[in-house]
Amino acid sequence: MRPADPHAWMLTQAIELLQGANRLHRQFFQLGRAGDLPRWEPPVDMYGNEQALCLLIALPGVAPERLEVRLEQQVLVVYGERSLANDFGAGTILQLEIPYGRFERRVLLPHADFEVVDMLLHNGCLRLTLERLP
């Protein structure tokens, strides 16, 4: 159902189309990447205060043993792999929208030194808590 304001509706539609195009571009058009290099980037939410940061990274279907987290100065790097389920048998894939394979996400942190103090993978999301070092 369209909202009463046609300009708001057009803006909403344009934003959704741009977000979809951006997602498809990241998933399928990464020139120069092949083999073991990352093929997709998970979305990240980040919030915090003066003492700590919390990051929520969407990683549904990623096994904990296929996931790595490291800090490189001002950059948090989350990488790993999501494997295609083996229970498809000999069936034909009719639709494949979820990205599979290696992933990597680099998140630029605010200007401070941090350490990862808590990491929890639950309900398809990785929650990281980083505390600012003195």
Short mmCIF file of N, CA and C in Angstrom, two decimals:
data_model
loop_
_atom_site.label_atom_id
_atom_site.label_comp_id
_atom_site.label_asym_id
_atom_site.label_seq_id
_atom_site.Cartn_x
_atom_site.Cartn_y
_atom_site.Cartn_z
N MET A 1 0.83 -1.17 0.00
CA MET A 1 0.00 0.00 0.00
C MET A 1 0.88 1.24 0.00
N ARG A 2 0.60 2.18 -0.87
CA ARG A 2 1.37 3.41 -0.98
C ARG A 2 0.98 4.39 0.12
N PRO A 3 1.98 5.12 0.66
CA PRO A 3 1.64 6.15 1.64
C PRO A 3 0.95 7.32 0.95
N ALA A 4 0.36 8.19 1.75
CA ALA A 4 -0.39 9.33 1.22
C ALA A 4 0.51 10.29 0.44
N ASP A 5 1.76 10.41 0.84
CA ASP A 5 2.68 11.33 0.18
C ASP A 5 3.45 10.59 -0.91
N PRO A 6 3.20 10.88 -2.18
CA PRO A 6 3.88 10.16 -3.26
C PRO A 6 5.39 10.41 -3.29
N HIS A 7 5.83 11.57 -2.82
CA HIS A 7 7.27 11.85 -2.79
C HIS A 7 7.97 10.96 -1.77
N ALA A 8 7.35 10.76 -0.62
CA ALA A 8 7.92 9.87 0.40
C ALA A 8 7.97 8.44 -0.12
N TRP A 9 6.92 8.02 -0.82
CA TRP A 9 6.89 6.67 -1.38
C TRP A 9 8.01 6.49 -2.40
N MET A 10 8.19 7.49 -3.30
CA MET A 10 9.24 7.39 -4.31
C MET A 10 10.62 7.35 -3.67
N LEU A 11 10.84 8.15 -2.64
CA LEU A 11 12.13 8.16 -1.95
C LEU A 11 12.38 6.81 -1.29
N THR A 12 11.37 6.26 -0.63
CA THR A 12 11.51 4.95 0.00
C THR A 12 11.84 3.88 -1.03
N GLN A 13 11.14 3.89 -2.15
CA GLN A 13 11.41 2.91 -3.21
C GLN A 13 12.82 3.06 -3.77
N ALA A 14 13.26 4.30 -3.97
CA ALA A 14 14.60 4.54 -4.50
C ALA A 14 15.67 4.05 -3.54
N ILE A 15 15.49 4.31 -2.25
CA ILE A 15 16.46 3.86 -1.25
C ILE A 15 16.52 2.33 -1.22
N GLU A 16 15.37 1.67 -1.25
CA GLU A 16 15.34 0.21 -1.24
C GLU A 16 16.02 -0.36 -2.48
N LEU A 17 15.80 0.24 -3.64
CA LEU A 17 16.45 -0.23 -4.86
C LEU A 17 17.96 -0.04 -4.81
N LEU A 18 18.41 1.10 -4.29
CA LEU A 18 19.84 1.34 -4.17
C LEU A 18 20.49 0.36 -3.20
N GLN A 19 19.82 0.08 -2.08
CA GLN A 19 20.36 -0.88 -1.12
C GLN A 19 20.46 -2.26 -1.74
N GLY A 20 19.44 -2.66 -2.49
CA GLY A 20 19.47 -3.96 -3.16
C GLY A 20 20.56 -4.03 -4.20
N ALA A 21 20.73 -2.97 -4.98
CA ALA A 21 21.78 -2.95 -5.99
C ALA A 21 23.16 -3.00 -5.35
N ASN A 22 23.33 -2.28 -4.25
CA ASN A 22 24.61 -2.29 -3.54
C ASN A 22 24.92 -3.69 -3.00
N ARG A 23 23.91 -4.35 -2.42
CA ARG A 23 24.10 -5.71 -1.91
C ARG A 23 24.50 -6.66 -3.03
N LEU A 24 23.81 -6.60 -4.16
CA LEU A 24 24.14 -7.46 -5.29
C LEU A 24 25.54 -7.16 -5.83
N HIS A 25 25.89 -5.90 -5.88
CA HIS A 25 27.22 -5.52 -6.36
C HIS A 25 28.30 -6.12 -5.47
N ARG A 26 28.13 -6.00 -4.15
CA ARG A 26 29.12 -6.56 -3.23
C ARG A 26 29.22 -8.07 -3.36
N GLN A 27 28.09 -8.75 -3.60
CA GLN A 27 28.08 -10.20 -3.66
C GLN A 27 28.66 -10.76 -4.95
N PHE A 28 28.41 -10.10 -6.07
CA PHE A 28 28.71 -10.73 -7.35
C PHE A 28 29.75 -10.02 -8.21
N PHE A 29 30.03 -8.76 -7.99
CA PHE A 29 30.91 -8.03 -8.88
C PHE A 29 32.14 -7.52 -8.16
N GLN A 30 32.93 -8.44 -7.66
CA GLN A 30 34.16 -8.07 -6.99
C GLN A 30 35.32 -8.45 -7.90
N LEU A 31 35.69 -7.53 -8.77
CA LEU A 31 36.74 -7.79 -9.74
C LEU A 31 38.06 -8.06 -9.04
N GLY A 32 38.82 -8.98 -9.60
CA GLY A 32 40.13 -9.28 -9.06
C GLY A 32 40.11 -10.24 -7.89
N ARG A 33 38.95 -10.67 -7.49
CA ARG A 33 38.86 -11.60 -6.37
C ARG A 33 38.55 -12.99 -6.88
N ALA A 34 39.30 -13.95 -6.43
CA ALA A 34 39.06 -15.32 -6.83
C ALA A 34 39.68 -16.24 -5.80
N GLY A 35 39.44 -17.53 -5.96
CA GLY A 35 40.05 -18.52 -5.09
C GLY A 35 39.66 -18.37 -3.64
N ASP A 36 40.67 -18.22 -2.78
CA ASP A 36 40.45 -18.17 -1.34
C ASP A 36 40.13 -16.77 -0.83
N LEU A 37 40.05 -15.79 -1.71
CA LEU A 37 39.76 -14.43 -1.25
C LEU A 37 38.29 -14.29 -0.89
N PRO A 38 37.97 -13.35 0.01
CA PRO A 38 36.57 -13.17 0.43
C PRO A 38 35.65 -12.83 -0.73
N ARG A 39 34.42 -13.35 -0.65
CA ARG A 39 33.43 -13.14 -1.70
C ARG A 39 32.25 -12.28 -1.24
N TRP A 40 32.11 -12.09 0.07
CA TRP A 40 30.99 -11.28 0.55
C TRP A 40 31.35 -10.63 1.88
N GLU A 41 30.57 -9.62 2.27
CA GLU A 41 30.76 -8.88 3.51
C GLU A 41 29.48 -8.92 4.33
N PRO A 42 29.55 -9.36 5.60
CA PRO A 42 28.35 -9.33 6.44
C PRO A 42 28.04 -7.91 6.91
N PRO A 43 26.76 -7.60 7.11
CA PRO A 43 26.39 -6.28 7.64
C PRO A 43 26.74 -6.16 9.12
N VAL A 44 27.05 -4.94 9.55
CA VAL A 44 27.50 -4.68 10.92
C VAL A 44 26.76 -3.48 11.50
N ASP A 45 26.34 -3.61 12.75
CA ASP A 45 25.84 -2.48 13.54
C ASP A 45 26.88 -2.22 14.63
N MET A 46 27.16 -0.94 14.92
CA MET A 46 28.13 -0.60 15.96
C MET A 46 27.58 0.55 16.78
N TYR A 47 27.68 0.40 18.09
CA TYR A 47 27.29 1.48 18.98
C TYR A 47 28.20 1.44 20.19
N GLY A 48 28.26 2.53 20.93
CA GLY A 48 29.16 2.55 22.07
C GLY A 48 29.09 3.82 22.87
N ASN A 49 30.00 3.89 23.84
CA ASN A 49 30.14 5.07 24.69
C ASN A 49 31.63 5.33 24.89
N GLU A 50 31.99 6.11 25.89
CA GLU A 50 33.39 6.47 26.11
C GLU A 50 34.26 5.28 26.52
N GLN A 51 33.65 4.25 27.14
CA GLN A 51 34.43 3.13 27.65
C GLN A 51 34.44 1.90 26.75
N ALA A 52 33.39 1.70 25.96
CA ALA A 52 33.28 0.43 25.23
C ALA A 52 32.51 0.60 23.92
N LEU A 53 32.70 -0.38 23.06
CA LEU A 53 31.95 -0.49 21.81
C LEU A 53 31.27 -1.85 21.78
N CYS A 54 30.13 -1.90 21.13
CA CYS A 54 29.44 -3.17 20.90
C CYS A 54 29.18 -3.26 19.40
N LEU A 55 29.54 -4.40 18.82
CA LEU A 55 29.30 -4.63 17.40
C LEU A 55 28.42 -5.85 17.26
N LEU A 56 27.45 -5.77 16.37
CA LEU A 56 26.56 -6.88 16.06
C LEU A 56 26.74 -7.18 14.58
N ILE A 57 27.19 -8.40 14.27
CA ILE A 57 27.53 -8.78 12.89
C ILE A 57 26.64 -9.94 12.49
N ALA A 58 25.89 -9.77 11.40
CA ALA A 58 24.95 -10.80 10.93
C ALA A 58 25.72 -11.91 10.21
N LEU A 59 25.73 -13.10 10.83
CA LEU A 59 26.45 -14.25 10.27
C LEU A 59 25.61 -15.53 10.36
N PRO A 60 24.37 -15.52 9.89
CA PRO A 60 23.56 -16.73 9.99
C PRO A 60 24.18 -17.87 9.19
N GLY A 61 24.20 -19.05 9.80
CA GLY A 61 24.72 -20.22 9.12
C GLY A 61 26.22 -20.39 9.19
N VAL A 62 26.92 -19.48 9.87
CA VAL A 62 28.37 -19.60 10.00
C VAL A 62 28.68 -20.35 11.30
N ALA A 63 29.41 -21.45 11.17
CA ALA A 63 29.79 -22.25 12.34
C ALA A 63 30.88 -21.52 13.12
N PRO A 64 30.86 -21.59 14.46
CA PRO A 64 31.86 -20.89 15.26
C PRO A 64 33.30 -21.26 14.89
N GLU A 65 33.52 -22.51 14.52
CA GLU A 65 34.88 -22.94 14.17
C GLU A 65 35.34 -22.40 12.81
N ARG A 66 34.43 -21.79 12.05
CA ARG A 66 34.76 -21.22 10.74
C ARG A 66 34.84 -19.69 10.80
N LEU A 67 35.06 -19.16 12.00
CA LEU A 67 35.00 -17.72 12.24
C LEU A 67 36.25 -17.26 12.98
N GLU A 68 36.83 -16.14 12.53
CA GLU A 68 38.01 -15.56 13.17
C GLU A 68 37.78 -14.07 13.38
N VAL A 69 38.33 -13.55 14.48
CA VAL A 69 38.24 -12.12 14.79
C VAL A 69 39.63 -11.66 15.22
N ARG A 70 40.06 -10.52 14.68
CA ARG A 70 41.35 -9.96 15.11
C ARG A 70 41.29 -8.43 15.03
N LEU A 71 42.17 -7.81 15.81
CA LEU A 71 42.32 -6.36 15.79
C LEU A 71 43.62 -6.02 15.10
N GLU A 72 43.56 -5.10 14.14
CA GLU A 72 44.75 -4.60 13.45
C GLU A 72 44.78 -3.09 13.65
N GLN A 73 45.39 -2.65 14.73
CA GLN A 73 45.44 -1.24 15.11
C GLN A 73 44.02 -0.68 15.23
N GLN A 74 43.59 0.18 14.33
CA GLN A 74 42.28 0.83 14.42
C GLN A 74 41.20 0.08 13.64
N VAL A 75 41.48 -1.15 13.22
CA VAL A 75 40.54 -1.90 12.38
C VAL A 75 40.23 -3.25 13.02
N LEU A 76 38.93 -3.53 13.16
CA LEU A 76 38.48 -4.85 13.59
C LEU A 76 38.24 -5.66 12.32
N VAL A 77 38.81 -6.86 12.27
CA VAL A 77 38.66 -7.73 11.10
C VAL A 77 37.92 -8.99 11.53
N VAL A 78 36.80 -9.27 10.86
CA VAL A 78 36.02 -10.48 11.10
C VAL A 78 36.02 -11.24 9.78
N TYR A 79 36.46 -12.50 9.82
CA TYR A 79 36.52 -13.27 8.58
C TYR A 79 36.24 -14.74 8.85
N GLY A 80 35.91 -15.45 7.79
CA GLY A 80 35.61 -16.87 7.91
C GLY A 80 34.96 -17.39 6.65
N GLU A 81 34.12 -18.41 6.83
CA GLU A 81 33.49 -19.03 5.68
C GLU A 81 32.13 -19.60 6.05
N ARG A 82 31.17 -19.41 5.17
CA ARG A 82 29.86 -20.05 5.30
C ARG A 82 29.77 -21.08 4.18
N SER A 83 29.57 -22.34 4.59
CA SER A 83 29.53 -23.44 3.62
C SER A 83 28.10 -23.73 3.21
N LEU A 84 27.95 -24.15 1.97
CA LEU A 84 26.65 -24.59 1.46
C LEU A 84 26.29 -25.91 2.14
N ALA A 85 25.06 -26.04 2.58
CA ALA A 85 24.62 -27.26 3.27
C ALA A 85 24.79 -28.48 2.36
N ASN A 86 25.18 -29.59 2.96
CA ASN A 86 25.40 -30.82 2.20
C ASN A 86 24.13 -31.64 2.02
N ASP A 87 23.02 -31.22 2.62
CA ASP A 87 21.82 -32.05 2.60
C ASP A 87 20.92 -31.79 1.39
N PHE A 88 21.44 -31.13 0.36
CA PHE A 88 20.66 -30.91 -0.84
C PHE A 88 20.63 -32.15 -1.73
N GLY A 89 21.55 -33.06 -1.52
CA GLY A 89 21.62 -34.25 -2.35
C GLY A 89 21.94 -33.89 -3.79
N ALA A 90 21.26 -34.54 -4.70
CA ALA A 90 21.51 -34.30 -6.13
C ALA A 90 20.50 -33.32 -6.71
N GLY A 91 19.79 -32.60 -5.86
CA GLY A 91 18.77 -31.67 -6.32
C GLY A 91 19.36 -30.47 -7.05
N THR A 92 18.52 -29.81 -7.80
CA THR A 92 18.91 -28.62 -8.54
C THR A 92 18.60 -27.39 -7.71
N ILE A 93 19.54 -26.47 -7.65
CA ILE A 93 19.31 -25.21 -6.93
C ILE A 93 18.38 -24.35 -7.78
N LEU A 94 17.25 -23.97 -7.22
CA LEU A 94 16.27 -23.16 -7.93
C LEU A 94 16.40 -21.68 -7.61
N GLN A 95 16.93 -21.38 -6.44
CA GLN A 95 17.13 -19.99 -6.03
C GLN A 95 18.25 -19.97 -5.02
N LEU A 96 19.19 -19.05 -5.15
CA LEU A 96 20.34 -18.98 -4.25
C LEU A 96 20.66 -17.52 -3.99
N GLU A 97 20.09 -16.97 -2.91
CA GLU A 97 20.29 -15.56 -2.58
C GLU A 97 21.26 -15.35 -1.43
N ILE A 98 21.40 -16.34 -0.57
CA ILE A 98 22.29 -16.22 0.58
C ILE A 98 23.72 -16.41 0.09
N PRO A 99 24.63 -15.48 0.42
CA PRO A 99 26.01 -15.63 -0.04
C PRO A 99 26.73 -16.74 0.73
N TYR A 100 27.52 -17.50 0.00
CA TYR A 100 28.32 -18.58 0.59
C TYR A 100 29.77 -18.37 0.24
N GLY A 101 30.63 -19.10 0.93
CA GLY A 101 32.07 -18.99 0.68
C GLY A 101 32.72 -18.10 1.72
N ARG A 102 33.93 -17.68 1.39
CA ARG A 102 34.72 -16.87 2.32
C ARG A 102 34.16 -15.45 2.42
N PHE A 103 34.23 -14.91 3.63
CA PHE A 103 33.81 -13.53 3.85
C PHE A 103 34.86 -12.82 4.68
N GLU A 104 34.83 -11.52 4.60
CA GLU A 104 35.69 -10.68 5.43
C GLU A 104 35.03 -9.33 5.58
N ARG A 105 35.04 -8.82 6.79
CA ARG A 105 34.51 -7.48 7.05
C ARG A 105 35.53 -6.73 7.89
N ARG A 106 35.93 -5.57 7.42
CA ARG A 106 36.85 -4.70 8.13
C ARG A 106 36.07 -3.49 8.62
N VAL A 107 36.15 -3.23 9.92
CA VAL A 107 35.41 -2.12 10.52
C VAL A 107 36.41 -1.15 11.14
N LEU A 108 36.40 0.07 10.64
CA LEU A 108 37.26 1.11 11.20
C LEU A 108 36.70 1.54 12.55
N LEU A 109 37.55 1.48 13.58
CA LEU A 109 37.13 1.82 14.93
C LEU A 109 37.45 3.29 15.23
N PRO A 110 36.75 3.88 16.20
CA PRO A 110 37.08 5.25 16.61
C PRO A 110 38.54 5.32 17.07
N HIS A 111 39.10 6.50 17.06
CA HIS A 111 40.51 6.68 17.39
C HIS A 111 40.77 6.39 18.86
N ALA A 112 41.12 5.15 19.15
CA ALA A 112 41.49 4.70 20.49
C ALA A 112 41.97 3.27 20.36
N ASP A 113 42.61 2.78 21.41
CA ASP A 113 43.02 1.38 21.42
C ASP A 113 41.96 0.58 22.16
N PHE A 114 41.60 -0.56 21.59
CA PHE A 114 40.56 -1.42 22.16
C PHE A 114 41.07 -2.84 22.31
N GLU A 115 40.38 -3.59 23.16
CA GLU A 115 40.59 -5.04 23.23
C GLU A 115 39.22 -5.71 23.25
N VAL A 116 39.15 -6.89 22.63
CA VAL A 116 37.90 -7.66 22.62
C VAL A 116 37.77 -8.34 23.97
N VAL A 117 36.69 -8.04 24.70
CA VAL A 117 36.50 -8.61 26.03
C VAL A 117 35.37 -9.63 26.07
N ASP A 118 34.52 -9.64 25.04
CA ASP A 118 33.43 -10.62 25.01
C ASP A 118 33.05 -10.88 23.56
N MET A 119 32.78 -12.16 23.28
CA MET A 119 32.39 -12.57 21.93
C MET A 119 31.33 -13.66 22.07
N LEU A 120 30.16 -13.44 21.46
CA LEU A 120 29.06 -14.39 21.56
C LEU A 120 28.41 -14.55 20.20
N LEU A 121 28.35 -15.79 19.70
CA LEU A 121 27.64 -16.10 18.46
C LEU A 121 26.33 -16.75 18.85
N HIS A 122 25.22 -16.02 18.60
CA HIS A 122 23.91 -16.49 19.04
C HIS A 122 22.86 -16.06 18.03
N ASN A 123 21.98 -16.99 17.67
CA ASN A 123 20.89 -16.71 16.73
C ASN A 123 21.37 -16.07 15.42
N GLY A 124 22.52 -16.52 14.94
CA GLY A 124 23.02 -16.04 13.66
C GLY A 124 23.72 -14.70 13.70
N CYS A 125 23.94 -14.15 14.90
CA CYS A 125 24.63 -12.87 15.02
C CYS A 125 25.83 -13.01 15.95
N LEU A 126 26.93 -12.41 15.55
CA LEU A 126 28.11 -12.35 16.40
C LEU A 126 28.08 -11.02 17.14
N ARG A 127 28.09 -11.10 18.46
CA ARG A 127 28.11 -9.88 19.29
C ARG A 127 29.48 -9.75 19.91
N LEU A 128 30.15 -8.65 19.59
CA LEU A 128 31.48 -8.38 20.13
C LEU A 128 31.43 -7.17 21.04
N THR A 129 32.08 -7.29 22.20
CA THR A 129 32.22 -6.15 23.10
C THR A 129 33.70 -5.80 23.16
N LEU A 130 34.02 -4.56 22.87
CA LEU A 130 35.39 -4.07 22.90
C LEU A 130 35.49 -2.99 23.96
N GLU A 131 36.51 -3.09 24.81
CA GLU A 131 36.74 -2.05 25.82
C GLU A 131 37.93 -1.20 25.42
N ARG A 132 37.80 0.08 25.71
CA ARG A 132 38.88 1.03 25.42
C ARG A 132 40.01 0.80 26.42
N LEU A 133 41.23 0.73 25.93
CA LEU A 133 42.40 0.58 26.79
C LEU A 133 42.81 1.94 27.34
N PRO A 134 43.36 1.94 28.56
CA PRO A 134 43.79 3.23 29.14
C PRO A 134 44.96 3.85 28.38
#
